[in-house]
Each structure stands twice: as structure tokens, then as C-alpha cells.
Amino acid sequence: MDYDRVKDLKGVLRNDFYWGYATAATQVEGGWNADGKGESIWDRFAHTPGKVKDASTPDDAVLSYYKYKEDVALLKSYGVTGYRFSLSWSRIIPLGGKDDPVNEAGIRYYSNLIDELLANKITPFVTLFHWDTPQALEDRYGGMLNKEKYTPDFVRYASVLFERFGDRVKHWITYNEPGVYTLAGYAAGVHAPARSSNRALNEEGDSSTEPFIVGHTELVSHAYAVKLYREKFQKEQKGIIGITLHGNYSEPWDENDPLDVEAAERAREFEIAWYADPVHKTGDYPASMRAQLGDRLPRFTAEESKLVLGSSDFYGMNSYTTFYIRHKDTPPELNDHSGNVDKLDTNSKGVSRGPESDTYWLRTAPWGFRKLLNWIWKRYGVPIYITENGTTAKGETEPSEAVLNDQFRIDFFNGYLEAIGRAVKEDGVDIRSYFAWTFTDNWEWAAGYTDRFGVTFIDFESEGKKRYPKKSAYVVKDLFQHMVKA
Ligand code: PNW
């Protein structure tokens, strides 16, 4: 680690700060139809030719369904105090619905994983939904496009989890990045369930309305699941529950142009406040969104609004990068979802937002991360749990010494973890956890196995998907052992 740079940050993080790695079921488990697991929309997507960049599937992924003991041991060697993972709905309820049977083999797998973590003094952070809707619900009534039918199914799924795991799980996250699910799945159509207005890509969908309908369903069903937890489980189980939102930072392209300053704030509102204002601030969508979208943006009933406001015990934050935002002089297009702005790599002075990773949208920009922490803290004022942050690096194709000595990723973590320490120490932001994305290289959705985010290299060609620690895993460990109060 870059010790000099963080020397003064010794012990600035709370002694009960949780840090570790985050994963998602589809991306790591494999066993896609093992022991009674039902099909998810991502299984269907990946088995449809032409959808995934390297034509790969998550059928085997990293095999963590089979290798969870080995993985927990590796996590332990990385020094973590927490591990964030998601549950596969269709592994637990193969057909998904409220009257459909529970698959005991699925319950057993997660129960064993939880026990293994606890036996190793690693705190489980459990995500209920990380994008893998049961295909049966998609077929039955259009999944989240149908709020009335979907919500009771999601709430029943949640109740099974609280009942079966709530004695041991004290940190729950309902949804992972509802905004990425809606925008990639229903606006761009490049993720499951592959809907959009683009007929060259998708047979069905409407990018101008469906993302907002689905986003509304996510918020309302989240709120009903939280209501259930608070009324029936929280008192006895004493856990906390919330939602995790994605959000990169938006910096004005020209900080001296009021129109760019306004555009950057509007971009933050379209990306982040879309979900965060209803939950943490007003019980309603931001005015800037209503102004541009009109009736295409659903309205909360009085009951929904009351339920959604305050429905997260913390601010769950996923963030990776920063963009420069320039206003447009033309009126918004029908299929605009970003607040009518241009998102750029350099600002008006030609300064770059940061070095390129191996992922087109992601560049290292810790300076924006610290600003974002402050923006969220100031606007919402609830404790922040960072639940994802990390990077790919160019040229990671084989587990050679050079690749395992992943300086690019080390530089990323040095910068972002310093930003966290300074936001806490110098800006007074309340930050309680950090989960790096991600533990091992995995199946990066529509990018397949080509984008490697892990602090562990996976040889996907090898039998058993052999694991090779990268140096960044040990740098992250050193940084937290330095920054977390003893
Ligand atoms: C997250 N963006 O998705 C997901 O939660 C993970 O499952 C995923 O593997 C990880 O980040 C890396 O992609 C995002 O465009 C996808 O800003 C796109 C963006 C952010 C997050």
C-alpha cells in the first residue's frame, strides 16, 4: 500500500466498520439447474445466441455453489470482516410465486454458506435480489412490469428468507441497483429481460416508459418487504435492512458555466435521486424528472409514498467512477434517461476524468468518489454502507506474475480508500462499510468472462476454476488494518 499517503488516516474508521468483498449469485455460483434450481431471466438470456459478448453462459461461473468452503477460507486469508453475496430467488423458490414450493436444497446451500462464514467470524451481508428474476414470473405476468402481481411474490420470497436465515443474518439488502436493472434491461435492452424500443436488438419493449414502471415496482415491493421485516422480524432478530443504489459522480464539464453546473445536478438526480429521494428524502421522485418525463413517470399513491419514505435503515452505495457532464441546447429526446446531458471523458480544460480500465465506462476517479460521498451525506444524512466499488485492469489474460501483481487495481484501491478515510476524518461523513467488487473474477453479465474485476484471478479454462490471489487483495487488507480503529 501507499503508506505515506494514508499515514495520518490510522484508526479513522469505526472499530465496528465492516469490510470485505461483494458478489452476486448469477456471477459466481454456477450449478444453474442443480438440485432443483429454477431458470432465471439471466439463464434464459445467456442461453439465447448473440446476447453475451463471448457467447459464454453462467452455467458454471466460478463454481462457488460447490466450492464455498474453499472460498470462505480464501476470504479469511484476505482478512475480511464481512462478505456481501446475493441469493438466487429461483434456487430458493424455483417458480418464484407466492404459492409455489420452496426448494429445500437451495435453502440448505445458503444456510451452509452462512454458517461457514460465521464460523470464520465473517459477517454476512445478504442481498435478496441481484437481477435474477425467476423466468417463470416473467412468463406468467411480465415480471416487474406488473406491480400488483409481482409485489406479493417478492414479499413472500423475502418472508421465507427472514424466517429461514434471519436468526443468523443481521444485514439485509432488498435490491441491488434497481436503476441498472431497469436501464440496462428495459431502456438499452442489453441485459435480461432484454426489452427496449430498439427493434434491431429486442422484439418487445418501450424504452420511454418501461424503465420507469419497473423502477416504481422495485421501490414499492422493496418498501413492502421492509414493512414485513420491521413488523414481524426486526424486533426479535435485531437486524437492519435497506436498499443499495448505484451512482457514479457527475462533475460539470465547465464549472464556470451555470448551465453545466445545473446539468450535473440534474444528472445526479436522474441517476441517483430517482430512487434515493423517494426512499431517503421526500417519498416522491425529483422535480427535475417529473418536469422532463411528465406522466411517463408513475405517481406514488399516498399509501406507497408513506411506505417508501424511510424504508431503508442506511444508504447502500455502489459507485465506480465519475463523468464530466455538459448541458445540451436541444430539447430532451423521448428515450433520454439521463436528464438531457452529454457524458464526457474530459472537461472543458481538457483534463481527463481518470486512467482507463478494461471496462469502457469505468475510469479511476477517486476525486469524484469523495465528492459523491459528501453529496449523498449532505442530501440524505443517513449512515452510508458502501456495498460495491472496484475496477478491471487491461491485459489480465493469464495468471502470470505480472498480472497477479495488479498495480492498476492497487492504485485504484489506494485512491478510493484514501478518499473514504478523508471523507470520514476531514468531511465528517458517516461511513460504516466497504465491500470491494469483487472477490474473484466472475461472469460479468453481458460482457461474459472478459471483464475481470476480481482480487483473485480465475483460470476459467481449468478444471475447478482454479483461484490465484492477486496482490491487491493484500493491499486492501493492509489498508483496512491501518484505517479501522483497533
Ligand atoms: C454493478 N455503470 O453493475 C453490479 O452490481 C455488478 O453485478 C457488476 O458486476 C459490477 O457493477 C461491475 O459492472 C454496474 O455503468 C453496471 O455505471 C454498470 C454501471 C455501474 C454498475
XYZ file of C-alpha atoms and ligand atoms in Angstrom:
507
model
C 0.000 0.000 0.000
C 0.927 3.602 -0.445
C 1.617 4.041 3.247
C 2.846 7.654 3.262
C -0.311 8.837 1.631
C -2.566 7.317 4.306
C -0.268 7.598 7.299
C -2.446 10.196 9.002
C -5.565 8.026 8.497
C -4.657 5.482 11.136
C -7.756 4.365 13.032
C -10.143 6.875 11.398
C -12.778 4.203 10.627
C -15.098 2.925 13.398
C -13.996 -0.220 15.185
C -17.224 -1.917 14.047
C -16.570 -0.980 10.394
C -17.273 -3.934 8.058
C -15.069 -4.506 5.067
C -14.700 -7.299 2.561
C -15.905 -8.288 -0.895
C -19.235 -8.384 -2.717
C -20.529 -10.941 -5.232
C -23.803 -11.865 -6.943
C -25.341 -15.343 -7.253
C -25.540 -15.470 -11.055
C -21.994 -14.227 -11.426
C -20.305 -16.776 -9.171
C -22.397 -19.801 -8.239
C -22.710 -21.992 -11.309
C -24.976 -25.004 -10.750
C -27.535 -23.094 -12.806
C -30.016 -26.010 -12.766
C -28.541 -28.092 -9.940
C -30.620 -29.605 -7.128
C -33.931 -28.202 -8.296
C -32.921 -24.631 -9.104
C -35.361 -22.926 -11.492
C -34.417 -20.889 -14.533
C -33.785 -17.157 -14.058
C -34.087 -14.454 -16.694
C -30.278 -14.422 -16.878
C -30.151 -18.147 -17.646
C -32.646 -17.540 -20.453
C -30.714 -14.505 -21.699
C -27.351 -16.278 -21.738
C -28.786 -19.317 -23.499
C -30.113 -17.082 -26.276
C -27.498 -16.838 -29.064
C -25.974 -13.407 -29.652
C -26.720 -11.843 -26.288
C -23.408 -12.290 -24.427
C -20.167 -10.824 -25.790
C -18.040 -14.002 -25.610
C -21.075 -16.289 -26.100
C -20.477 -17.623 -22.593
C -23.071 -18.635 -20.004
C -23.139 -18.544 -16.203
C -23.887 -22.302 -16.153
C -20.694 -22.975 -14.182
C -19.435 -19.439 -13.469
C -16.889 -19.728 -10.640
C -18.453 -22.896 -9.163
C -18.911 -21.268 -5.772
C -22.084 -23.342 -5.328
C -19.660 -26.235 -4.939
C -16.571 -24.529 -3.550
C -17.979 -22.301 -0.848
C -15.775 -23.755 1.902
C -12.626 -23.106 -0.081
C -13.897 -19.612 -0.847
C -14.635 -18.761 2.760
C -11.131 -19.949 3.673
C -9.675 -17.674 0.998
C -11.787 -14.748 2.225
C -10.494 -15.445 5.699
C -6.908 -15.295 4.440
C -7.723 -11.891 2.928
C -8.585 -10.680 6.437
C -12.163 -9.580 5.721
C -14.729 -8.881 8.412
C -17.758 -9.060 6.087
C -18.895 -10.760 2.890
C -21.758 -9.493 0.755
C -23.481 -12.025 -1.503
C -26.872 -12.394 -3.132
C -29.416 -15.185 -3.015
C -30.811 -16.726 -6.152
C -34.600 -16.451 -5.919
C -35.125 -19.350 -8.344
C -32.776 -21.570 -6.317
C -34.990 -21.000 -3.285
C -38.406 -20.846 -4.978
C -37.827 -22.349 -8.448
C -41.038 -20.915 -9.929
C -40.851 -17.744 -7.846
C -44.505 -17.206 -6.920
C -46.152 -16.823 -3.538
C -47.927 -20.163 -3.815
C -45.017 -22.044 -5.380
C -42.986 -24.573 -3.381
C -39.724 -23.838 -1.567
C -36.672 -25.831 -2.670
C -35.050 -27.172 0.492
C -31.779 -27.918 -1.317
C -31.458 -24.221 -2.121
C -32.144 -23.242 1.466
C -29.532 -25.734 2.614
C -26.835 -24.273 0.377
C -27.253 -20.739 1.693
C -27.666 -21.956 5.250
C -24.341 -23.790 4.996
C -22.642 -20.763 3.471
C -23.925 -18.528 6.263
C -22.763 -20.979 8.920
C -19.345 -21.294 7.303
C -18.939 -17.505 7.277
C -19.995 -17.131 10.893
C -17.681 -19.946 11.977
C -14.878 -17.888 10.444
C -16.032 -14.638 12.089
C -17.115 -13.113 8.778
C -20.382 -11.166 8.908
C -22.829 -11.998 6.095
C -24.474 -9.099 4.230
C -27.262 -10.649 2.201
C -28.827 -9.206 -0.963
C -32.279 -10.577 -1.777
C -32.275 -9.566 -5.417
C -29.316 -9.064 -7.711
C -31.118 -9.003 -11.087
C -32.037 -12.698 -11.473
C -35.847 -12.688 -11.588
C -37.330 -16.195 -11.863
C -38.120 -16.774 -15.540
C -41.480 -18.278 -14.533
C -42.634 -14.887 -13.199
C -41.508 -13.162 -16.358
C -43.553 -15.691 -18.372
C -46.544 -15.633 -16.039
C -47.233 -11.909 -15.912
C -44.297 -9.906 -17.245
C -42.274 -9.788 -14.020
C -41.812 -6.299 -12.648
C -43.937 -4.708 -15.333
C -46.845 -5.982 -13.261
C -46.579 -4.360 -9.843
C -49.826 -5.830 -8.458
C -48.885 -9.416 -9.223
C -45.136 -9.126 -8.627
C -45.155 -7.427 -5.219
C -46.820 -10.236 -3.209
C -44.457 -12.748 -4.844
C -41.396 -10.716 -3.848
C -42.674 -10.171 -0.316
C -43.353 -13.877 0.160
C -39.814 -14.652 -1.100
C -38.496 -12.144 1.439
C -40.524 -13.693 4.250
C -39.033 -17.136 3.517
C -35.545 -15.622 3.819
C -36.231 -13.763 7.067
C -37.755 -16.916 8.537
C -35.017 -19.280 7.488
C -31.887 -17.116 7.761
C -32.849 -14.179 9.975
C -31.586 -15.866 13.135
C -28.071 -15.530 11.691
C -28.252 -12.726 9.094
C -28.393 -9.228 10.583
C -27.697 -7.160 7.466
C -30.214 -7.306 4.627
C -30.262 -5.546 1.269
C -33.504 -5.873 -0.695
C -32.441 -4.762 -4.173
C -29.061 -4.313 -5.768
C -29.003 -1.301 -8.093
C -32.628 -1.062 -9.152
C -31.550 1.614 -11.627
C -29.062 -0.545 -13.518
C -31.636 -3.353 -13.673
C -34.198 -1.047 -15.282
C -31.915 0.932 -17.584
C -29.876 -1.974 -18.924
C -32.809 -4.413 -19.048
C -35.651 -2.145 -20.262
C -34.075 1.009 -21.769
C -30.888 -0.161 -23.505
C -32.136 -3.761 -23.756
C -28.615 -5.152 -23.350
C -29.325 -7.021 -20.111
C -32.082 -9.504 -19.238
C -35.008 -9.415 -19.767
C -33.828 -7.751 -22.989
C -36.603 -5.270 -23.691
C -36.340 -1.857 -25.369
C -37.673 0.239 -28.240
C -34.715 -0.821 -30.352
C -36.201 -3.413 -32.728
C -32.789 -4.297 -34.147
C -31.950 -5.624 -30.694
C -35.186 -6.536 -28.913
C -38.523 -7.919 -30.089
C -40.527 -6.113 -27.455
C -40.361 -3.220 -25.046
C -40.705 0.544 -24.767
C -37.642 2.421 -23.546
C -39.657 5.573 -22.950
C -41.994 4.074 -20.328
C -40.997 0.618 -19.076
C -37.837 1.583 -17.152
C -39.897 3.959 -15.006
C -42.689 1.437 -14.460
C -40.202 -1.237 -13.423
C -38.332 1.217 -11.188
C -41.609 2.020 -9.457
C -42.308 -1.667 -8.867
C -38.849 -2.086 -7.357
C -39.374 0.775 -4.910
C -42.853 -0.290 -3.849
C -42.037 -4.001 -3.483
C -38.859 -3.086 -1.585
C -40.945 -0.997 0.817
C -43.440 -3.813 1.433
C -40.609 -6.267 2.137
C -39.110 -3.794 4.629
C -42.509 -3.271 6.257
C -42.785 -7.025 6.736
C -39.291 -7.221 8.244
C -39.924 -4.349 10.606
C -43.314 -5.582 11.758
C -42.654 -9.301 12.053
C -38.918 -9.899 12.393
C -36.790 -6.888 13.301
C -37.679 -6.690 16.960
C -36.651 -10.241 17.647
C -33.885 -10.667 15.078
C -32.364 -7.198 15.622
C -31.027 -6.769 12.120
C -31.021 -3.836 9.725
C -32.443 -3.662 6.213
C -32.081 -1.320 3.281
C -31.644 -0.912 -0.450
C -28.440 -0.458 -2.463
C -28.341 2.163 -5.220
C -25.828 2.642 -7.989
C -24.442 6.048 -8.784
C -21.375 7.475 -10.377
C -20.425 11.078 -9.730
C -21.333 13.837 -12.185
C -18.948 16.804 -12.373
C -19.747 19.890 -14.516
C -17.836 19.943 -17.817
C -17.274 23.677 -17.343
C -17.596 24.603 -13.682
C -17.981 28.271 -14.635
C -20.998 27.647 -16.840
C -24.168 27.700 -14.692
C -25.916 25.546 -17.297
C -23.308 22.800 -16.845
C -23.491 23.096 -13.076
C -27.260 22.691 -13.300
C -26.920 19.832 -15.796
C -24.547 17.958 -13.489
C -27.009 18.227 -10.605
C -29.826 17.095 -12.905
C -27.718 14.113 -13.983
C -27.178 13.153 -10.322
C -30.912 13.397 -9.784
C -31.806 11.208 -12.774
C -29.198 8.632 -11.831
C -29.339 8.618 -8.042
C -32.189 10.718 -6.630
C -34.668 8.802 -8.871
C -34.502 6.090 -6.180
C -32.865 7.884 -3.271
C -35.287 10.824 -2.915
C -38.387 8.619 -2.564
C -36.603 6.423 -0.006
C -34.496 8.886 1.956
C -35.850 12.379 1.423
C -39.339 13.131 0.082
C -41.343 9.994 -0.683
C -41.505 11.217 -4.278
C -39.452 11.499 -7.450
C -37.251 14.577 -8.015
C -38.964 17.589 -9.615
C -36.409 17.607 -12.450
C -37.564 14.135 -13.503
C -41.246 14.986 -13.320
C -40.568 18.107 -15.426
C -38.894 16.155 -18.215
C -40.879 12.900 -18.096
C -44.383 14.036 -17.143
C -46.854 11.177 -16.943
C -44.328 8.644 -18.173
C -43.049 8.683 -14.601
C -45.524 6.799 -12.362
C -47.049 8.526 -9.341
C -46.905 7.151 -5.824
C -50.254 6.690 -4.136
C -50.401 8.362 -0.718
C -50.008 4.950 0.888
C -46.997 3.992 -1.248
C -45.273 7.286 -0.629
C -45.623 6.919 3.132
C -44.318 3.385 2.966
C -41.347 4.146 0.715
C -40.126 7.184 2.654
C -37.775 5.999 5.405
C -37.798 2.412 4.144
C -34.038 1.932 4.324
C -32.072 1.857 7.584
C -28.990 3.076 5.720
C -27.794 4.413 2.383
C -26.472 1.403 0.395
C -23.982 2.811 -2.081
C -22.394 1.259 -5.170
C -20.076 3.540 -7.115
C -17.220 3.089 -9.528
C -16.365 6.237 -11.445
C -17.037 9.871 -12.392
C -18.116 11.587 -15.621
C -17.953 15.170 -16.858
C -21.426 16.463 -17.647
C -22.212 19.091 -20.277
C -25.671 20.584 -20.834
C -27.387 20.212 -24.199
C -29.004 23.077 -26.074
C -31.590 20.836 -27.700
C -34.773 19.533 -26.030
C -34.633 16.050 -24.446
C -35.235 13.062 -26.680
C -38.052 10.645 -25.897
C -35.650 7.918 -24.872
C -33.394 10.051 -22.738
C -32.902 8.701 -19.201
C -30.047 10.902 -18.002
C -31.523 14.399 -17.779
C -30.638 15.610 -21.282
C -26.866 15.845 -20.855
C -23.671 14.726 -22.547
C -21.398 12.452 -20.505
C -17.750 13.093 -21.338
C -14.263 11.786 -20.566
C -12.550 15.183 -20.465
C -13.650 18.555 -19.133
C -13.583 21.990 -20.821
C -9.899 22.356 -19.951
C -9.029 19.002 -21.484
C -8.479 17.299 -18.113
C -9.241 13.560 -18.181
C -11.622 12.032 -15.652
C -9.017 9.335 -14.968
C -6.985 6.405 -16.326
C -8.814 3.809 -18.441
C -9.665 0.389 -17.048
C -10.620 -2.640 -19.158
C -14.319 -1.617 -18.978
C -15.489 1.130 -21.315
C -17.427 3.190 -18.769
C -15.033 2.809 -15.868
C -12.053 5.053 -15.146
C -10.216 5.541 -11.878
C -11.504 8.786 -10.319
C -11.179 8.827 -6.522
C -11.561 12.617 -6.526
C -15.178 12.221 -7.669
C -15.818 9.435 -5.166
C -15.061 11.746 -2.255
C -17.359 14.412 -3.713
C -20.116 11.833 -4.153
C -19.802 10.656 -0.548
C -20.258 14.254 0.507
C -23.200 14.848 -1.847
C -25.041 11.770 -0.533
C -24.288 12.567 3.088
C -25.458 16.152 2.723
C -28.633 15.335 0.791
C -29.754 12.250 2.753
C -27.975 12.299 6.118
C -28.177 8.570 6.818
C -25.178 6.301 7.521
C -23.538 5.130 4.308
C -22.749 1.465 3.686
C -20.512 1.215 0.640
C -21.601 -2.090 -0.888
C -19.617 -2.119 -4.171
C -16.557 -0.402 -5.630
C -13.711 -1.741 -7.757
C -12.148 -1.970 -11.186
C -10.970 -4.110 -14.083
C -7.434 -3.740 -15.458
C -6.187 -4.106 -19.002
C -4.278 -7.200 -20.070
C -5.357 -9.670 -17.386
C -5.443 -12.756 -19.576
C -3.366 -15.327 -17.676
C -2.198 -15.804 -14.102
C 1.353 -14.633 -14.786
C 3.444 -12.876 -12.181
C 2.864 -9.550 -13.891
C -0.908 -9.988 -13.938
C -1.080 -11.138 -10.322
C 0.957 -8.111 -9.349
C -2.042 -5.925 -10.307
C -0.654 -2.433 -9.862
C -3.526 -0.750 -11.731
C -6.087 -2.188 -9.289
C -3.786 -1.409 -6.352
C -3.623 2.223 -7.458
C -7.421 2.263 -7.704
C -7.887 0.951 -4.155
C -5.183 3.227 -2.758
C -7.044 6.220 -4.176
C -10.584 5.220 -3.258
C -9.771 4.026 0.253
C -7.859 7.219 0.937
C -10.947 9.136 -0.266
C -13.071 7.205 2.250
C -10.655 7.903 5.085
C -10.579 11.614 4.268
C -14.352 11.849 3.832
C -14.693 10.420 7.346
C -11.851 12.289 9.000
C -11.980 15.654 7.247
C -15.577 15.936 5.975
C -17.435 14.181 8.809
C -19.254 11.686 6.555
C -20.673 8.660 8.416
C -19.392 5.552 6.580
C -19.891 2.094 8.053
C -18.834 -0.480 5.488
C -16.837 -1.113 2.337
C -17.253 -4.078 0.030
C -14.892 -4.170 -2.930
C -16.182 -5.526 -6.227
C -15.164 -8.250 -6.350
C -13.766 -11.334 -4.610
C -12.836 -13.376 -7.700
C -13.062 -12.764 -11.418
C -16.554 -13.819 -12.426
C -19.265 -13.792 -15.089
C -19.666 -10.086 -15.833
C -23.207 -10.295 -17.256
C -23.426 -9.419 -20.951
C -19.625 -8.948 -21.045
C -19.223 -12.632 -20.143
C -15.847 -13.660 -18.758
C -13.946 -10.856 -20.488
C -14.186 -8.196 -17.764
C -12.163 -9.228 -14.724
C -12.998 -7.310 -11.545
C -11.576 -9.808 -9.034
C -8.796 -9.526 -6.482
C -8.474 -13.236 -7.262
C -7.640 -14.414 -10.778
C -9.759 -17.293 -12.067
C -8.445 -19.671 -14.691
C -11.805 -20.267 -16.367
C -10.304 -22.937 -18.643
C -9.052 -25.053 -15.763
C -10.988 -27.806 -14.085
C -12.475 -26.481 -10.862
C -11.831 -22.861 -11.930
C -8.511 -22.516 -10.169
C -8.110 -19.426 -7.957
C -4.941 -17.254 -7.869
C -4.764 -14.357 -5.395
C -3.752 -11.014 -6.871
C -1.619 -8.628 -4.854
C -4.437 -6.102 -4.494
C -6.176 -8.456 -2.033
C -3.299 -7.959 0.399
C -3.064 -4.225 -0.189
C -6.747 -3.839 0.661
C -6.171 -5.877 3.805
C -3.228 -3.693 4.882
C -5.165 -0.503 4.197
C -8.134 -1.536 6.327
C -5.990 -2.904 9.105
C -4.397 0.536 9.185
C -7.561 2.631 8.880
C -10.047 0.697 11.044
C -9.775 1.581 14.707
C -8.288 -1.291 16.699
C -22.581 -3.374 -10.899
N -22.356 1.795 -14.717
O -23.180 -3.011 -12.108
C -23.234 -4.671 -10.455
O -23.867 -4.578 -9.197
C -22.340 -5.857 -10.508
O -23.090 -7.045 -10.577
C -21.354 -5.716 -11.661
O -20.609 -6.861 -11.903
C -20.454 -4.540 -11.322
O -21.197 -3.370 -11.044
C -19.422 -4.224 -12.408
O -20.042 -3.879 -13.612
C -22.926 -1.800 -12.713
O -22.447 1.817 -15.977
C -23.015 -1.741 -14.096
O -22.087 2.837 -14.115
C -22.839 -0.549 -14.756
C -22.564 0.603 -14.044
C -22.473 0.550 -12.664
C -22.651 -0.647 -12.007
